[in-house]
Coordinates of C-alpha atoms in Angstrom, one line a residue:
Chain V
X3 CA 0.0 0.0 0.0
X4 CA 1.3 3.4 -0.8
X5 CA 0.1 7.0 -1.3
X6 CA 0.4 8.6 -4.7
X7 CA 0.1 12.4 -5.1
X8 CA -2.8 13.5 -7.3
X9 CA -1.5 15.8 -10.1
X10 CA -4.4 18.3 -10.1
X11 CA -7.2 17.6 -7.7
X12 CA -10.5 18.9 -9.2
X13 CA -12.6 21.4 -7.4
X14 CA -15.4 18.9 -6.9
X15 CA -13.1 16.4 -5.2
X16 CA -11.6 19.1 -2.9
X17 CA -15.1 19.9 -1.7
X18 CA -16.5 16.4 -1.8
X19 CA -14.1 14.8 0.7
X20 CA -14.6 17.4 3.6
X21 CA -18.3 17.0 3.1
X22 CA -17.9 13.2 3.3
X23 CA -15.9 13.6 6.5
X24 CA -18.7 15.5 8.1
X25 CA -21.2 12.8 7.0
X26 CA -19.0 10.0 8.4
X27 CA -18.8 12.0 11.7
X28 CA -22.6 12.2 11.8
X29 CA -22.9 8.4 11.0
X30 CA -20.5 7.5 13.8
X31 CA -22.3 9.8 16.3
X32 CA -25.6 8.3 15.2
X33 CA -24.4 4.9 16.3
X34 CA -23.6 6.3 19.7
X35 CA -27.0 7.9 19.9
X36 CA -28.6 4.6 19.1
X37 CA -26.6 3.0 21.8
X38 CA -28.0 5.6 24.2
X39 CA -31.5 4.4 23.2
X40 CA -32.6 7.6 21.3
X41 CA -33.4 8.2 17.7
X42 CA -30.5 9.9 15.8
X43 CA -32.8 12.0 13.6
X44 CA -34.6 13.5 16.5
X45 CA -31.4 14.0 18.4
X46 CA -29.7 15.8 15.5
X47 CA -32.8 17.9 15.0
X48 CA -32.8 18.8 18.7
X49 CA -29.1 19.8 18.4
X50 CA -29.9 21.9 15.4
X51 CA -32.8 23.5 17.2
X52 CA -30.6 24.2 20.2
X53 CA -27.9 25.7 18.2
X54 CA -29.8 27.7 15.6
X55 CA -33.5 27.2 16.1
X56 CA -34.2 30.6 17.6
X57 CA -32.7 34.0 17.9
X58 CA -31.6 33.2 21.4
X59 CA -30.0 29.9 20.3
X60 CA -28.2 31.5 17.4
X61 CA -26.8 34.4 19.5
X62 CA -25.7 31.8 22.2
X63 CA -23.8 29.9 19.5
X64 CA -22.1 33.0 18.3
X65 CA -21.1 33.9 21.9
X66 CA -19.6 30.4 22.3
X67 CA -17.9 30.7 18.9
X68 CA -16.1 33.9 19.9
X69 CA -13.2 32.4 22.0
X70 CA -12.9 29.6 19.5
X71 CA -12.4 32.0 16.6
X72 CA -9.4 33.5 18.5
X73 CA -7.8 30.2 19.6
X74 CA -8.6 28.7 16.1
X75 CA -6.8 31.7 14.5
X76 CA -3.9 31.4 16.8
X77 CA -3.5 27.7 16.0
X78 CA -4.0 28.3 12.2
X79 CA -1.3 30.9 12.1
X80 CA 1.2 28.8 14.0
X81 CA 0.5 25.5 12.3
X82 CA 0.8 27.2 8.9
X83 CA 4.5 27.9 9.7
X84 CA 4.7 24.3 11.3
X85 CA 5.1 25.9 14.7
X86 CA 3.2 23.4 16.8
X87 CA 1.6 25.7 19.4
X88 CA -0.4 23.4 21.7
X89 CA -0.4 26.2 24.3
X90 CA -3.3 28.4 23.3
X91 CA -5.0 27.5 26.5
X92 CA -2.1 29.0 28.5
X93 CA -2.0 32.1 26.3
X94 CA -5.7 32.5 26.8
X95 CA -5.4 32.5 30.6
X96 CA -2.5 35.0 30.5
X97 CA -4.6 37.3 28.4
X98 CA -7.4 37.0 31.0
X99 CA -5.0 37.7 33.8
X100 CA -3.8 40.9 32.1
X101 CA -7.4 42.0 31.5
X102 CA -8.2 41.5 35.2
X103 CA -5.0 43.2 36.4
X104 CA -5.5 46.3 34.3
X105 CA -9.3 46.2 34.2
X106 CA -10.3 46.2 37.8
X107 CA -9.6 49.9 38.5
X108 CA -5.9 50.1 38.2
X109 CA -6.2 52.4 35.1
X110 CA -8.9 55.0 35.5
X111 CA -9.4 55.7 31.8
X112 CA -12.4 56.2 29.6
X113 CA -13.6 53.1 27.9
X114 CA -12.4 54.0 24.4
X115 CA -8.8 54.2 25.6
X116 CA -8.9 51.6 28.3
X117 CA -10.1 48.7 26.2
X118 CA -7.5 49.2 23.4
X119 CA -4.8 49.5 26.1
X120 CA -5.9 46.2 27.8
X121 CA -6.1 44.5 24.4
X122 CA -2.5 45.5 23.5
X123 CA -1.2 44.5 26.9
X124 CA -3.0 41.1 26.8
X125 CA -1.7 40.4 23.3
X126 CA 1.8 41.3 24.4
X127 CA 1.6 39.0 27.4
X128 CA 0.3 36.1 25.2
X129 CA 3.0 36.8 22.6
X130 CA 5.8 36.8 25.2
X131 CA 4.5 33.5 26.7
X132 CA 4.8 31.8 23.3
X133 CA 8.1 33.5 22.6
X134 CA 9.8 31.4 25.3
X135 CA 9.1 28.1 23.6
X136 CA 9.9 29.6 20.2
X137 CA 13.3 30.8 21.3
X138 CA 14.0 27.4 22.9
X139 CA 13.0 25.8 19.6
X140 CA 15.1 28.0 17.3
X141 CA 18.1 28.4 19.6
X142 CA 18.4 25.0 21.2
X143 CA 16.1 22.7 19.1
X144 CA 13.8 22.1 22.1
X145 CA 10.5 20.5 20.9
X146 CA 7.8 23.2 21.2
X147 CA 5.0 20.6 21.4
X148 CA 6.2 19.6 24.9
X149 CA 7.1 23.0 26.1
X150 CA 3.8 24.7 25.1
X151 CA 1.8 21.7 26.4
X152 CA 3.5 21.8 29.8
X153 CA 3.1 25.6 29.9
X154 CA -0.6 25.1 30.0
X155 CA -0.3 23.4 33.3
X156 CA 2.2 25.9 34.7
X157 CA 0.0 28.8 33.7
X158 CA -3.1 27.2 35.1
X159 CA -1.3 26.7 38.5
X160 CA 0.0 30.2 38.3
X161 CA -3.6 31.5 37.7
X162 CA -4.8 29.4 40.6
X163 CA -2.1 30.9 42.8
X164 CA -3.1 34.4 41.8
X165 CA -6.7 33.7 42.4
X166 CA -6.0 32.5 45.9
X167 CA -3.5 35.3 46.5
X168 CA -3.1 38.8 45.1
X169 CA -6.0 38.7 42.6
X170 CA -8.5 37.1 45.0
X171 CA -11.8 39.0 45.2
X172 CA -12.2 40.2 48.8
X173 CA -16.0 40.1 48.3
X174 CA -15.8 36.6 46.7
X175 CA -16.9 34.7 49.9
X176 CA -13.7 32.8 49.8
X177 CA -14.1 31.4 46.2
X178 CA -11.0 31.5 44.1
X179 CA -12.2 34.2 41.7
X180 CA -11.0 37.7 40.9
X181 CA -12.9 41.0 41.4
X182 CA -15.1 42.1 38.5
X183 CA -13.6 44.4 35.9
X184 CA -14.9 48.0 36.0
X185 CA -17.7 49.1 33.6
X186 CA -15.2 51.0 31.4
X187 CA -13.2 47.8 30.8
X188 CA -16.3 45.8 29.7
X189 CA -17.1 45.2 26.1
X190 CA -20.7 46.2 25.4
X191 CA -23.4 43.7 24.4
X192 CA -24.4 43.6 20.7
X193 CA -28.1 42.8 21.4
X194 CA -29.7 44.2 24.6
X195 CA -30.5 41.4 27.0
X196 CA -28.5 38.7 25.2
X197 CA -25.0 37.5 26.0
X198 CA -23.4 38.2 22.6
X199 CA -20.8 40.9 23.0
X200 CA -18.5 43.0 20.8
X201 CA -15.7 40.4 21.3
X202 CA -17.4 38.6 18.4
X203 CA -16.9 41.6 16.2
X204 CA -13.2 41.9 17.2
X205 CA -12.9 38.2 16.4
X206 CA -14.3 38.6 12.9
X207 CA -12.0 41.7 12.3
X208 CA -9.0 39.7 13.6
X209 CA -9.8 36.9 11.1
X210 CA -9.9 39.3 8.2
X211 CA -6.6 40.9 9.4
X212 CA -5.0 37.5 9.7
X213 CA -6.3 36.6 6.3
X214 CA -4.7 39.7 4.8
X215 CA -1.4 39.0 6.6
X216 CA -1.3 35.4 5.4
X217 CA -2.3 36.1 1.8
X218 CA -1.2 39.6 1.0
X219 CA 2.0 40.4 2.9
X220 CA 5.6 39.3 2.7
X221 CA 5.4 38.0 6.2
X222 CA 2.5 35.7 5.3
X223 CA 4.4 34.4 2.3
X224 CA 7.4 33.7 4.4
X225 CA 5.4 31.9 7.0
X226 CA 3.8 29.7 4.4
X227 CA 7.2 29.0 2.8
X228 CA 8.7 28.1 6.2
X229 CA 5.8 25.8 6.8
X230 CA 6.1 24.1 3.5
X231 CA 9.9 23.5 3.5
X232 CA 12.2 25.3 6.0
X233 CA 15.3 24.3 4.1
X234 CA 14.1 25.6 0.8
X235 CA 12.9 28.8 2.5
X236 CA 16.3 29.2 4.1
X237 CA 18.0 28.7 0.7
X238 CA 15.7 31.3 -0.8
X239 CA 17.0 33.8 1.7
X240 CA 14.1 33.8 4.2
X241 CA 15.3 34.2 7.8
X242 CA 13.5 31.0 9.0
X243 CA 14.1 31.6 12.7
X244 CA 13.1 35.2 12.6
X245 CA 9.9 34.2 10.8
X246 CA 9.2 31.6 13.4
X247 CA 9.6 34.2 16.2
X248 CA 7.1 36.6 14.4
X249 CA 4.7 33.7 14.0
X250 CA 4.9 32.9 17.7
X251 CA 4.3 36.5 18.6
X252 CA 1.3 36.7 16.3
X253 CA -0.1 33.4 17.4
X254 CA 0.3 34.0 21.1
X255 CA -1.1 37.4 20.9
X256 CA -4.3 36.3 19.2
X257 CA -4.8 33.4 21.6
X258 CA -4.5 35.9 24.5
X259 CA -7.4 37.9 23.0
X260 CA -9.6 35.0 23.6
X261 CA -9.0 35.4 27.4
X262 CA -9.5 39.1 27.1
X263 CA -12.8 38.8 25.3
X264 CA -14.2 36.1 27.7
X265 CA -13.4 38.2 30.7
X266 CA -14.2 41.6 29.3
X267 CA -17.2 40.7 27.2
X268 CA -18.8 37.7 28.9
X269 CA -17.8 36.6 32.4
X270 CA -16.6 39.9 33.9
X271 CA -14.1 38.2 36.2
X272 CA -11.5 35.5 36.1
X273 CA -12.1 32.0 37.5
X274 CA -10.2 28.7 37.0
X275 CA -13.0 27.4 34.7
X276 CA -12.9 30.4 32.4
X277 CA -12.0 28.1 29.5
X278 CA -13.4 24.6 29.2
X279 CA -10.4 23.7 26.9
X280 CA -10.9 26.4 24.2
X281 CA -7.2 26.2 23.6
X282 CA -7.4 22.6 22.6
X283 CA -10.7 22.9 20.7
X284 CA -9.0 25.7 18.8
X285 CA -6.8 23.0 17.2
X286 CA -9.9 21.2 15.9
X287 CA -11.4 24.5 14.7
X288 CA -8.2 25.3 12.8
X289 CA -7.9 21.9 11.2
X290 CA -11.5 21.8 10.2
X291 CA -10.9 25.2 8.5
X292 CA -7.9 23.7 6.7
X293 CA -5.9 26.5 8.5
X294 CA -7.7 29.2 6.5
X295 CA -8.4 32.3 8.7
X296 CA -11.8 33.0 7.2
X297 CA -12.7 29.3 7.4
X298 CA -11.8 29.4 11.1
X299 CA -14.8 31.7 11.6
X300 CA -17.1 29.2 9.9
X301 CA -15.7 26.1 11.6
X302 CA -15.7 27.9 15.0
X303 CA -19.4 28.6 14.6
X304 CA -20.0 25.0 13.5
X305 CA -18.1 23.6 16.6
X306 CA -19.8 26.1 19.0
X307 CA -23.2 25.1 17.5
X308 CA -22.5 21.5 18.3
X309 CA -21.6 22.3 21.9
X310 CA -24.5 24.7 22.5
X311 CA -27.0 22.4 20.6
X312 CA -25.9 19.3 22.5
X313 CA -26.3 21.1 25.8
X314 CA -29.9 21.9 24.9
X315 CA -30.5 18.4 23.4
X316 CA -29.2 16.5 26.5
X317 CA -31.7 18.3 28.7
X318 CA -34.7 17.1 26.6
X319 CA -33.5 13.8 24.9
X320 CA -31.4 12.3 27.8
X321 CA -28.4 11.6 25.6
X322 CA -25.2 12.7 27.6
X323 CA -24.0 16.1 26.3
X324 CA -20.5 14.6 26.0
X325 CA -21.8 13.5 22.6
X326 CA -20.7 17.0 21.4
X327 CA -17.1 16.4 22.4
X328 CA -17.2 13.0 20.7
X329 CA -18.5 14.6 17.5
X330 CA -15.9 17.4 17.5
X331 CA -13.0 14.9 18.1
X332 CA -14.3 12.5 15.4
X333 CA -14.7 15.4 12.9
X334 CA -11.1 16.4 13.5
X335 CA -9.9 12.8 12.7
X336 CA -12.2 12.3 9.7
X337 CA -11.3 15.7 8.4
X338 CA -7.5 15.1 8.4
X339 CA -8.1 11.8 6.6
X340 CA -10.4 13.6 4.1
X341 CA -7.8 16.3 3.4
X342 CA -5.2 13.6 2.8
X343 CA -7.3 12.0 0.1
X344 CA -7.9 15.3 -1.7
X345 CA -4.2 15.4 -2.3
X346 CA -3.3 11.7 -2.5
X347 CA -4.8 8.5 -3.8
X348 CA -4.3 5.1 -2.2
X349 CA -2.6 2.5 -4.4
X350 CA -2.7 -1.2 -3.4
X351 CA 0.4 -2.5 -5.2
Chain T
X26 CA 9.5 16.8 61.8
X27 CA 11.7 19.1 59.8
X28 CA 12.1 19.4 56.0
X29 CA 14.9 16.9 55.9
X30 CA 13.5 14.2 58.2
X31 CA 10.6 13.8 55.8
X32 CA 13.0 12.3 53.3
X33 CA 13.9 9.5 55.8
X34 CA 10.3 8.6 56.7
X35 CA 9.0 5.3 55.3
X36 CA 5.5 6.8 54.6
X37 CA 7.1 9.4 52.3
X38 CA 8.8 6.8 50.1
X39 CA 5.7 4.5 50.1
X40 CA 3.7 7.5 48.7
X41 CA 6.4 8.4 46.2
X42 CA 6.5 4.9 44.7
X43 CA 2.7 4.8 44.6
X44 CA 2.6 8.2 42.8
X45 CA 5.3 7.0 40.5
X46 CA 3.6 3.7 39.4
X47 CA 1.1 5.1 36.8
X48 CA 3.8 7.5 35.5
X49 CA 6.1 4.5 35.0
X50 CA 3.6 2.6 32.9
X51 CA 2.7 5.7 30.9
X52 CA 6.4 6.7 30.4
X53 CA 7.4 3.2 29.2
X54 CA 4.4 3.3 26.8
X55 CA 5.4 6.6 25.4
X56 CA 9.0 5.6 25.3
X57 CA 8.2 2.5 23.2
X58 CA 6.2 4.6 20.8
X59 CA 8.9 7.3 20.4
X60 CA 11.7 4.7 20.1
X61 CA 9.8 3.5 17.0
X62 CA 9.5 7.0 15.7
X63 CA 6.0 7.9 16.6
X64 CA 5.1 10.7 19.1
X65 CA 1.9 9.6 20.8
X66 CA 0.0 12.7 22.0
X67 CA -3.0 10.5 22.5
X68 CA -1.5 9.4 25.8
X69 CA -3.7 11.6 28.0
X70 CA -6.9 10.3 26.5
X71 CA -5.7 6.7 26.3
X72 CA -5.0 6.8 30.1
X73 CA -8.5 8.1 30.7
X74 CA -10.0 5.3 28.6
X75 CA -7.8 2.7 30.4
X76 CA -8.8 4.1 33.8
X77 CA -12.4 3.8 33.0
X78 CA -12.3 0.4 31.1
X79 CA -10.4 -1.3 33.9
X80 CA -12.5 0.1 36.7
X81 CA -15.8 -0.6 34.9
X82 CA -14.8 -4.2 34.2
X83 CA -14.3 -4.8 37.9
X84 CA -17.4 -2.8 38.8
X85 CA -19.6 -4.9 36.6
X86 CA -18.3 -8.1 38.2
X87 CA -15.0 -8.9 36.5
X88 CA -11.9 -9.9 38.4
X89 CA -9.1 -7.3 38.9
X90 CA -6.6 -8.8 36.4
X91 CA -9.4 -9.1 33.8
X92 CA -9.9 -5.4 34.4
X93 CA -6.2 -4.7 33.7
X94 CA -6.5 -6.8 30.5
X95 CA -9.5 -5.0 29.3
X96 CA -7.8 -1.6 30.0
X97 CA -4.8 -2.8 28.0
X98 CA -7.0 -3.9 25.1
X99 CA -8.9 -0.5 25.1
X100 CA -5.5 1.2 25.0
X101 CA -4.3 -1.0 22.2
X102 CA -7.4 -0.2 20.1
X103 CA -6.8 3.5 20.4
X104 CA -3.2 2.9 19.7
X105 CA -4.2 1.0 16.5
X106 CA -6.3 4.0 15.4
X107 CA -3.5 6.4 16.1
X108 CA -0.9 4.2 14.3
X109 CA -3.2 3.6 11.3
X110 CA -3.6 7.3 10.8
X111 CA 0.0 8.3 11.4
X112 CA 2.0 5.4 10.0
X113 CA 0.6 4.2 6.7
X114 CA -1.4 7.3 6.0
X115 CA 1.4 9.6 7.3
X116 CA -0.8 12.2 8.9
X117 CA 0.6 14.7 11.3
X118 CA 1.4 13.0 14.6
X119 CA 0.6 16.1 16.6
X120 CA -2.8 16.7 15.2
X121 CA -3.8 13.0 15.2
X122 CA -2.5 12.7 18.8
X123 CA -4.5 15.6 20.1
X124 CA -7.5 14.1 18.2
X125 CA -7.1 10.7 19.9
X126 CA -6.8 12.4 23.3
X127 CA -10.0 14.4 22.6
X128 CA -11.8 11.3 21.2
X129 CA -10.7 8.9 23.9
X130 CA -11.6 11.3 26.7
X131 CA -15.0 12.3 25.4
X132 CA -15.9 8.7 24.5
X133 CA -15.0 7.7 28.0
X134 CA -17.1 10.4 29.6
X135 CA -20.0 9.7 27.3
X136 CA -19.8 6.0 28.1
X137 CA -19.6 6.7 31.8
X138 CA -22.7 8.9 31.7
X139 CA -24.5 6.4 29.6
X140 CA -23.7 3.4 31.8
X141 CA -24.1 5.1 35.1
X142 CA -26.7 7.8 34.5
X143 CA -28.1 8.1 38.0
X144 CA -25.0 8.0 40.2
X145 CA -24.3 11.2 42.2
X146 CA -21.1 10.0 44.0
X147 CA -18.7 7.7 42.1
X148 CA -19.3 4.0 42.9
X149 CA -16.5 2.2 44.5
X150 CA -14.8 -1.2 43.7
X151 CA -12.5 -3.4 45.8
X152 CA -9.1 -2.3 44.5
X153 CA -5.7 -4.1 44.5
X154 CA -4.3 -4.5 48.0
X155 CA -0.6 -4.2 49.0
X156 CA 1.2 -7.5 49.0
X157 CA 4.2 -7.6 51.4
X158 CA 7.2 -9.6 50.1
X159 CA 8.4 -11.6 53.2
X160 CA 11.8 -10.5 54.5
X161 CA 12.5 -7.7 52.0
X162 CA 9.6 -5.6 53.3
X163 CA 11.2 -5.4 56.7
X164 CA 14.2 -3.4 55.4
X165 CA 14.0 0.0 57.1
X166 CA 12.6 3.0 55.0
X167 CA 12.8 1.5 51.5
X168 CA 11.5 -2.0 52.5
X169 CA 7.9 -0.7 52.9
X170 CA 8.2 1.5 49.8
X171 CA 9.6 -1.1 47.4
X172 CA 8.3 -4.4 48.7
X173 CA 4.9 -3.7 50.3
X174 CA 3.0 -2.3 47.3
X175 CA 0.1 -3.5 45.2
X176 CA 0.8 -6.1 42.4
X177 CA 0.4 -3.4 39.8
X178 CA 3.3 -1.5 41.2
X179 CA 5.5 -4.6 41.0
X180 CA 4.2 -5.0 37.4
X181 CA 5.3 -1.4 36.7
X182 CA 8.9 -2.2 37.7
X183 CA 8.8 -5.5 35.8
X184 CA 7.6 -3.5 32.7
X185 CA 10.7 -1.3 32.9
X186 CA 13.0 -4.3 33.1
X187 CA 11.2 -6.0 30.3
X188 CA 11.2 -2.9 28.1
X189 CA 14.9 -2.4 28.6
X190 CA 15.6 -6.1 27.9
X191 CA 13.5 -6.2 24.8
X192 CA 14.9 -2.9 23.4
X193 CA 18.6 -3.7 24.0
X194 CA 18.9 -7.5 24.0
X195 CA 16.5 -8.8 21.4
X196 CA 16.4 -8.6 17.6
X197 CA 12.9 -7.2 17.9
X198 CA 14.2 -4.4 20.1
X199 CA 17.0 -3.7 17.6
X200 CA 14.3 -3.5 14.9
X201 CA 12.2 -1.1 16.9
X202 CA 15.1 1.2 17.7
X203 CA 16.3 1.1 14.1
X204 CA 12.8 2.0 12.8
X205 CA 13.0 5.1 15.0
X206 CA 16.5 6.0 14.0
X207 CA 16.7 5.1 10.3
X208 CA 13.6 3.7 8.8
X209 CA 15.1 3.4 5.3
X210 CA 17.8 1.1 6.5
X211 CA 15.2 -1.2 8.1
X212 CA 13.1 -1.2 5.0
X213 CA 16.3 -2.2 3.0
X214 CA 16.7 -5.1 5.5
X215 CA 13.3 -6.4 4.4
X216 CA 11.6 -5.6 7.6
X217 CA 8.3 -3.8 7.4
X218 CA 8.6 -0.4 9.1
X219 CA 4.8 0.0 9.0
X220 CA 4.3 -3.3 10.9
X221 CA 6.9 -2.5 13.6
X222 CA 5.6 1.0 14.2
X223 CA 1.9 -0.1 14.4
X224 CA 2.9 -2.9 16.8
X225 CA 5.0 -0.5 19.0
X226 CA 2.3 2.1 19.2
X227 CA -0.3 -0.6 20.1
X228 CA 1.9 -2.0 22.9
X229 CA 2.9 1.4 24.1
X230 CA -0.8 2.5 24.2
X231 CA -1.7 -0.6 26.1
X232 CA 0.9 0.3 28.7
X233 CA -0.5 3.9 28.9
X234 CA -4.0 2.5 29.5
X235 CA -2.7 0.2 32.3
X236 CA -1.1 3.4 33.8
X237 CA -4.5 5.0 33.8
X238 CA -6.1 1.8 35.3
X239 CA -3.6 1.9 38.1
X240 CA -5.3 5.1 39.3
X241 CA -8.8 3.6 39.5
X242 CA -7.8 0.1 40.5
X243 CA -4.9 0.5 42.9
X244 CA -4.3 4.2 44.0
X245 CA -8.0 4.9 44.3
X246 CA -11.2 2.8 44.0
X247 CA -13.4 4.8 41.7
X248 CA -13.4 6.7 38.5
X249 CA -13.6 10.5 38.5
X250 CA -13.7 12.9 35.6
X251 CA -10.4 14.7 34.9
X252 CA -8.6 12.2 37.2
X253 CA -5.6 11.7 34.8
X254 CA -5.0 15.4 35.4
X255 CA -2.0 15.9 33.0
X256 CA -0.1 12.7 34.0
X257 CA 0.1 11.8 30.3
X258 CA 1.8 15.0 29.4
X259 CA 4.1 14.6 32.3
X260 CA 5.0 11.1 31.0
X261 CA 6.0 12.7 27.6
X262 CA 8.3 15.1 29.5
X263 CA 9.7 12.2 31.5
X264 CA 10.6 10.3 28.3
X265 CA 12.7 13.3 27.2
X266 CA 14.1 13.7 30.8
X267 CA 15.2 10.0 30.6
X268 CA 16.8 10.6 27.2
X269 CA 14.7 7.8 25.8
X270 CA 16.2 5.1 28.1
X271 CA 14.0 3.0 30.3
X272 CA 16.2 3.0 33.3
X273 CA 16.8 6.8 33.3
X274 CA 13.1 7.4 32.6
X275 CA 12.3 5.2 35.7
X276 CA 14.5 7.4 37.8
X277 CA 12.9 10.4 36.4
X278 CA 9.4 9.1 37.3
X279 CA 10.4 8.3 40.8
X280 CA 12.1 11.7 41.2
X281 CA 9.1 13.5 40.0
X282 CA 6.8 11.4 42.2
X283 CA 9.1 12.0 45.2
X284 CA 8.9 15.7 44.5
X285 CA 5.1 15.5 44.4
X286 CA 5.0 13.5 47.7
X287 CA 7.5 15.9 49.2
X288 CA 5.6 19.1 48.3
X289 CA 2.4 17.8 50.1
X290 CA 4.4 17.2 53.2
X291 CA 6.4 20.4 53.0
X292 CA 3.1 22.3 52.6
X293 CA 2.0 21.0 55.9
X294 CA 5.3 22.0 57.4
X295 CA 5.4 25.6 56.0
X296 CA 1.8 26.0 56.9
X297 CA 0.8 27.7 53.7
X298 CA 3.5 30.5 53.7
X299 CA 4.6 29.5 50.2
X300 CA 1.8 28.9 47.8
X301 CA 1.4 25.2 47.0
X302 CA 1.3 25.9 43.3
X303 CA 4.9 26.9 43.5
X304 CA 5.8 23.4 44.6
X305 CA 3.7 21.9 41.8
X306 CA 5.3 24.0 39.2
X307 CA 8.9 23.1 40.1
X308 CA 9.2 19.5 38.8
X309 CA 7.5 20.5 35.5
X310 CA 10.2 23.1 34.9
X311 CA 12.8 20.7 36.0
X312 CA 12.0 18.2 33.2
X313 CA 11.4 21.0 30.6
X314 CA 15.1 21.9 31.1
X315 CA 16.1 18.6 29.6
X316 CA 13.8 18.9 26.6
X317 CA 16.4 18.8 23.9
X318 CA 15.6 16.8 20.9

């Protein structure tokens, strides 16, 4: 058995395989729903209704998609240059810490200055956090998968330490949570009385900016070149290490915005369960989008819809809501296989 | 008791070896995979699946060793999935590994909720009990730690010896190491790189799953969500710490576990002056220092 590159994959094939991957995912999930003793069609309908069946559901899905767009973009940017940033979770929390530190009254500024200041500071913190592993990789050849992965735990413990120490809310009845950010540091809601906030708009704008950087600038070209073949890029005169550093700064910065937008737009304060693994789900989001920044928006909304819909479904249909996690993980694996077969065909010798 | 006396107490070393046991299984599993040239990031999820599979087998009436076997089989199945995607299909090991972790974890939680919908507190099983080895367990300090543990801990140490023996003393081990170092040379010898890698990942994943099962069947007696708690990732770091050698990795696992056991006791001693998170962070950084590929 061997893989043979396809010379020119047709447009139909390029679209057909990802669609097939989603269908296979639904088929596998349907089996699990049957095992749970429910009807797959009614369960999928309930998921759809819970995710997009009403204005409330749709806005809730977009709210949940917001942090996923940021982490998905962070992963997409890094993976494009083959910088394996598994640490978006840590960068998210650092962004949230900065938001809380600056946003709880330390800077008495009007909203239109304070929010940009916090955003820049959060991005800088996230960027610096990923710069460490990037320097270790380019200088000493330390594997960034392991360093970024372990940093997730170190940062989470660090946050836990802050929440039980200097950042602890004196009015929090002893819970490990920070004080709430002041009104000037909060992102306004888009629709009155709903949870969707302007973090979503920032996420969309970020996606467009990243798309422009990746497609239209020299840096984007260099990042793609380094990702395709670092040796060839180096021979062509591209400073590979410097490009990897820039990639790390960009990726870490965007991931930190996820933490900023969750605290400033949605939760108002920092707790240890701020992110139910948005950093890791960001990897799925980026892969489903084939690392395309605009695609990240679509796939983040898709993934968020599955989570929000499954929550609503499990309340009525009695199928455990973990079915959403299974679906998302399965779709990641089927999608990478599908993408392989758009470029290669299998030959049985 | 002062900070130094802790190191001489038998209970400290008993705890250290107990904490080390799941790490030893997981580290050996990851080491075998990486020696064959496959980085298995599915480890965290595979350990979760093993922890549940083993525990549930016993909970539903199976015997303890059957539970270990079922856990190993569950691990091997996820290993087969990982290896199929990464070896013959050549997909990114990082992406597939994360995917396997997400899949194994979520499937486990889904199954747990499905099979035990109504439980509020996690049901308990009768776990492995410590078996004292006559004579040896009477040695002061280390006797209790090394020779009065559960059978799974003894199995962990046996696994290290067996892994080292197979890797360095048998033709199979030579093939595994060669597949990791220079696959083309192995292919030229007429040995199938694909078969060796798939086999290594399956065996390695089975060991990771037993490491998970240790937690539910020996260290504790029930299954909790999030109970693996990053032990898989620690194992990946320990493989690097041990420079891909079973003996060194074993020492790393025990050192790490000793650190873990020590910080709990030191916390009681310092009475919360130093945040406990500082102690938890230290060993992680320690191993990251060694992370040179």
